[in-house]
């Protein structure tokens, strides 16, 4: 059998000698022969196509373990399944990159001439509601929120109780300051709700709020919170109390996160009549 030295194989495959040695160590591309006395690695011409496949997949960002699984796949469908899984990861990464780019462009853009024009003062009455209240870590908040909201909608529908408004949330200060605190997700109802699972009936108390509407997914909701905080510090009398959110449009209405709308309410003490 005719062998190629590691140098010749490197030139033939455009892989560095260092890379070939690494692939040997991890078992991805083993030499056809290793001299037991000198440790010299030798390859065959038949290994060149495999090396080219490996290099192409590495250029596409595929991890070595996944490349090994592709090469070891028993048939073409199994091989393609691995490749498609990597393609989906690339698409997810691309989506995250695009969202990051958009967020950075927003940060570089000048703020509106009067950002506070988007804030209004509002008095909200007490409402009867179905609710779920738990102490939550911020890291778990997104998953907990979706689960709680789905349970509320399902329980209210199963009991035949009519919804009487948009779902909302009440969040203790500790969620923001310590990243762990009490959160309540509620759904206003036209009738009484029987306790079931985590769901109980409650009355969401009345409140005076400075309100801003956040447009889009929650990824950059901090900017809306910041605008609202700046408004309250200059134009309103802030009071102690939990933050409020009202979910006007969300995943239940549309899968397009760009269309989501969330009202954020900061507790205040009004000193002038509310415009609404």
Coordinates of C-alpha atoms in Angstrom, one line a residue:
X1 CA 0.0 0.0 0.0
X2 CA 1.2 3.5 -0.9
X3 CA 1.3 5.9 2.0
X4 CA 1.4 9.7 2.2
X5 CA 3.5 11.4 4.9
X6 CA 1.6 13.7 7.2
X7 CA 3.1 16.6 5.3
X8 CA 2.0 15.4 1.9
X9 CA -1.5 14.6 3.3
X10 CA -1.6 18.1 4.8
X11 CA -0.9 19.7 1.4
X12 CA -3.4 17.4 -0.3
X13 CA -6.3 18.2 2.1
X14 CA -5.4 21.8 3.1
X15 CA -5.4 20.8 6.7
X16 CA -2.4 21.8 8.9
X17 CA -0.2 19.2 10.5
X18 CA -1.3 20.4 13.9
X19 CA -5.0 19.9 12.9
X20 CA -4.3 16.4 11.6
X21 CA -2.6 15.5 14.8
X22 CA -5.5 16.8 16.8
X23 CA -8.0 14.8 14.7
X24 CA -5.9 11.7 15.4
X25 CA -6.0 12.3 19.1
X26 CA -9.7 12.7 19.2
X27 CA -10.3 9.8 16.9
X28 CA -12.0 11.7 14.1
X29 CA -9.4 11.0 11.4
X30 CA -6.9 8.4 12.3
X31 CA -3.8 7.7 10.2
X32 CA -3.7 4.5 8.2
X33 CA -0.4 3.7 9.8
X34 CA 1.7 4.9 12.7
X35 CA 5.3 3.8 12.9
X36 CA 5.7 2.2 16.4
X37 CA 9.3 3.3 16.6
X38 CA 9.2 6.9 15.4
X39 CA 5.5 7.7 15.8
X40 CA 5.4 9.0 12.3
X41 CA 1.8 9.2 10.9
X42 CA 1.0 8.0 7.4
X43 CA -2.2 8.3 5.4
X44 CA -3.6 6.9 2.2
X45 CA -5.1 8.6 -0.9
X46 CA -8.4 6.9 0.0
X47 CA -8.6 9.0 3.1
X48 CA -8.5 12.3 1.2
X49 CA -12.3 12.5 0.5
X50 CA -13.0 11.9 4.2
X51 CA -10.6 14.7 5.2
X52 CA -12.3 17.0 2.6
X53 CA -15.7 16.3 4.1
X54 CA -14.4 17.0 7.6
X55 CA -12.8 20.3 6.5
X56 CA -15.9 21.5 4.8
X57 CA -18.1 20.7 7.8
X58 CA -15.6 22.5 10.1
X59 CA -15.8 25.5 7.8
X60 CA -19.5 25.5 8.4
X61 CA -19.1 25.5 12.1
X62 CA -20.1 21.9 12.8
X63 CA -18.7 20.5 16.1
X64 CA -16.2 17.6 15.9
X65 CA -18.6 15.2 17.7
X66 CA -21.3 16.0 15.2
X67 CA -18.9 15.5 12.3
X68 CA -17.9 12.1 13.7
X69 CA -21.6 11.2 14.0
X70 CA -22.2 12.2 10.4
X71 CA -19.3 10.1 9.2
X72 CA -20.5 7.1 11.3
X73 CA -24.1 7.3 10.2
X74 CA -25.4 4.0 9.0
X75 CA -27.2 5.4 6.0
X76 CA -28.0 8.6 4.0
X77 CA -31.2 9.5 5.9
X78 CA -29.4 9.2 9.3
X79 CA -26.5 11.3 7.9
X80 CA -28.9 14.0 6.6
X81 CA -30.7 14.1 10.0
X82 CA -27.5 15.2 11.6
X83 CA -26.8 17.8 9.0
X84 CA -30.3 19.2 9.2
X85 CA -29.9 19.5 13.0
X86 CA -26.8 21.6 12.6
X87 CA -28.5 23.7 10.0
X88 CA -31.3 24.5 12.5
X89 CA -28.7 25.5 15.0
X90 CA -27.1 27.8 12.5
X91 CA -30.5 29.4 11.7
X92 CA -31.2 29.9 15.4
X93 CA -27.8 31.5 15.9
X94 CA -28.5 33.7 12.9
X95 CA -31.8 34.8 14.4
X96 CA -30.1 35.7 17.7
X97 CA -27.4 37.6 15.8
X98 CA -30.0 39.6 13.9
X99 CA -31.8 40.5 17.1
X100 CA -28.6 41.6 18.7
X101 CA -27.7 43.7 15.7
X102 CA -31.1 45.4 15.8
X103 CA -30.8 46.0 19.5
X104 CA -27.3 47.6 19.1
X105 CA -28.6 49.8 16.3
X106 CA -31.4 50.9 18.6
X107 CA -28.9 51.8 21.3
X108 CA -26.9 53.9 18.8
X109 CA -30.0 55.7 17.5
X110 CA -30.9 59.0 19.3
X111 CA -33.9 58.8 21.5
X112 CA -37.2 60.4 20.4
X113 CA -37.4 64.1 21.0
X114 CA -39.9 63.6 23.9
X115 CA -39.9 59.9 24.9
X116 CA -42.2 60.8 27.9
X117 CA -44.9 61.5 25.3
X118 CA -45.5 57.8 25.3
X119 CA -46.3 57.7 29.0
X120 CA -49.7 58.3 30.5
X121 CA -51.1 58.4 34.0
X122 CA -53.9 56.0 34.7
X123 CA -56.1 54.9 37.6
X124 CA -57.0 51.2 37.3
X125 CA -59.9 49.8 39.4
X126 CA -59.8 46.7 41.5
X127 CA -60.8 43.6 39.5
X128 CA -61.8 40.0 40.3
X129 CA -59.4 37.6 38.7
X130 CA -58.0 34.1 38.5
X131 CA -54.3 34.2 39.6
X132 CA -51.2 32.2 40.2
X133 CA -48.7 33.5 42.7
X134 CA -45.2 32.1 43.4
X135 CA -41.7 33.1 44.4
X136 CA -39.6 32.9 41.2
X137 CA -36.0 33.3 40.1
X138 CA -35.5 35.7 37.3
X139 CA -33.6 33.1 35.3
X140 CA -36.8 30.9 35.3
X141 CA -39.2 33.8 34.7
X142 CA -39.9 33.3 31.0
X143 CA -40.7 29.6 31.3
X144 CA -42.7 30.1 34.5
X145 CA -44.7 33.0 33.0
X146 CA -45.7 31.0 29.9
X147 CA -46.7 28.0 32.0
X148 CA -48.7 30.1 34.5
X149 CA -50.5 32.0 31.7
X150 CA -51.4 28.8 29.9
X151 CA -52.7 27.2 33.2
X152 CA -54.8 30.3 33.8
X153 CA -56.4 30.3 30.4
X154 CA -57.1 26.6 30.6
X155 CA -58.6 26.6 34.1
X156 CA -60.9 29.6 33.4
X157 CA -62.1 28.0 30.1
X158 CA -62.6 24.6 31.8
X159 CA -64.8 26.2 34.5
X160 CA -66.9 28.1 31.9
X161 CA -66.0 31.5 33.4
X162 CA -65.8 34.4 31.0
X163 CA -62.6 36.5 30.7
X164 CA -63.2 40.1 31.6
X165 CA -60.0 41.8 30.4
X166 CA -56.4 41.2 29.4
X167 CA -54.1 39.1 31.5
X168 CA -51.6 40.9 33.7
X169 CA -48.8 40.5 36.2
X170 CA -47.8 42.0 39.5
X171 CA -44.1 41.8 40.4
X172 CA -42.5 42.5 43.8
X173 CA -39.4 44.7 44.0
X174 CA -37.2 41.8 45.0
X175 CA -37.5 40.4 41.4
X176 CA -35.7 43.4 40.1
X177 CA -33.3 44.1 43.0
X178 CA -32.4 40.5 44.1
X179 CA -33.5 38.6 41.0
X180 CA -35.8 36.4 43.1
X181 CA -39.2 37.5 44.4
X182 CA -43.0 37.1 44.3
X183 CA -44.7 37.1 41.0
X184 CA -48.4 37.0 40.3
X185 CA -50.0 36.4 36.9
X186 CA -53.7 37.1 36.8
X187 CA -56.6 36.9 34.3
X188 CA -59.7 39.2 35.0
X189 CA -62.9 37.1 35.2
X190 CA -66.6 37.9 35.0
X191 CA -67.4 35.3 37.6
X192 CA -65.9 33.4 40.6
X193 CA -63.1 30.9 39.9
X194 CA -62.8 27.7 42.0
X195 CA -59.3 26.9 43.2
X196 CA -57.7 24.3 41.0
X197 CA -54.0 23.4 40.8
X198 CA -52.0 26.6 41.3
X199 CA -55.0 28.7 40.3
X200 CA -57.0 30.6 42.9
X201 CA -59.5 33.4 42.8
X202 CA -58.3 36.8 44.0
X203 CA -59.0 40.6 43.8
X204 CA -56.3 42.6 42.1
X205 CA -56.3 45.9 44.0
X206 CA -56.8 49.3 42.5
X207 CA -53.8 51.3 41.6
X208 CA -52.6 54.6 40.3
X209 CA -49.9 54.0 37.6
X210 CA -47.7 55.7 35.1
X211 CA -48.0 53.5 32.0
X212 CA -45.9 52.9 28.9
X213 CA -46.5 50.4 26.1
X214 CA -43.7 48.2 25.2
X215 CA -43.7 47.1 21.6
X216 CA -42.1 43.7 20.7
X217 CA -40.7 40.7 22.6
X218 CA -39.5 41.0 26.2
X219 CA -35.8 40.8 25.2
X220 CA -35.4 44.6 25.2
X221 CA -38.1 45.5 27.7
X222 CA -35.5 47.1 29.9
X223 CA -35.5 50.1 27.5
X224 CA -39.2 50.7 28.1
X225 CA -38.7 50.3 31.9
X226 CA -35.9 52.9 31.7
X227 CA -38.0 55.4 29.8
X228 CA -40.8 54.9 32.3
X229 CA -38.4 55.3 35.3
X230 CA -37.0 58.6 33.8
X231 CA -40.5 59.9 33.3
X232 CA -41.6 59.1 36.9
X233 CA -38.5 60.6 38.3
X234 CA -39.1 63.9 36.6
X235 CA -42.9 64.2 36.3
X236 CA -44.6 62.0 39.0
X237 CA -44.5 61.1 42.6
X238 CA -43.4 57.5 42.8
X239 CA -44.8 55.3 45.7
X240 CA -43.8 51.9 47.1
X241 CA -45.7 49.1 45.5
X242 CA -45.3 46.3 43.0
X243 CA -44.8 46.9 39.3
X244 CA -47.7 46.0 37.0
X245 CA -47.8 44.6 33.4
X246 CA -50.8 44.0 31.1
X247 CA -50.4 41.8 28.1
X248 CA -52.4 43.3 25.3
X249 CA -51.0 41.2 22.5
X250 CA -48.8 38.1 23.0
X251 CA -48.0 34.6 21.9
X252 CA -51.7 33.6 22.3
X253 CA -52.7 36.2 19.6
X254 CA -49.7 35.9 17.2
X255 CA -46.4 34.1 16.7
X256 CA -44.9 37.3 15.3
X257 CA -43.1 38.7 18.4
X258 CA -42.8 42.1 16.6
X259 CA -46.5 42.5 17.1
X260 CA -46.5 41.8 20.8
X261 CA -47.7 44.7 23.1
X262 CA -47.2 44.9 26.8
X263 CA -48.3 47.8 29.1
X264 CA -45.9 48.5 32.0
X265 CA -47.3 50.3 35.0
X266 CA -45.2 52.1 37.7
X267 CA -47.0 52.9 40.9
X268 CA -47.4 56.6 41.5
X269 CA -49.4 59.1 43.6
X270 CA -51.3 61.2 41.1
X271 CA -51.4 65.0 41.8
X272 CA -53.4 65.9 38.7
X273 CA -56.5 64.4 37.1
X274 CA -55.8 61.4 34.9
X275 CA -56.2 62.0 31.2
X276 CA -58.0 58.7 30.8

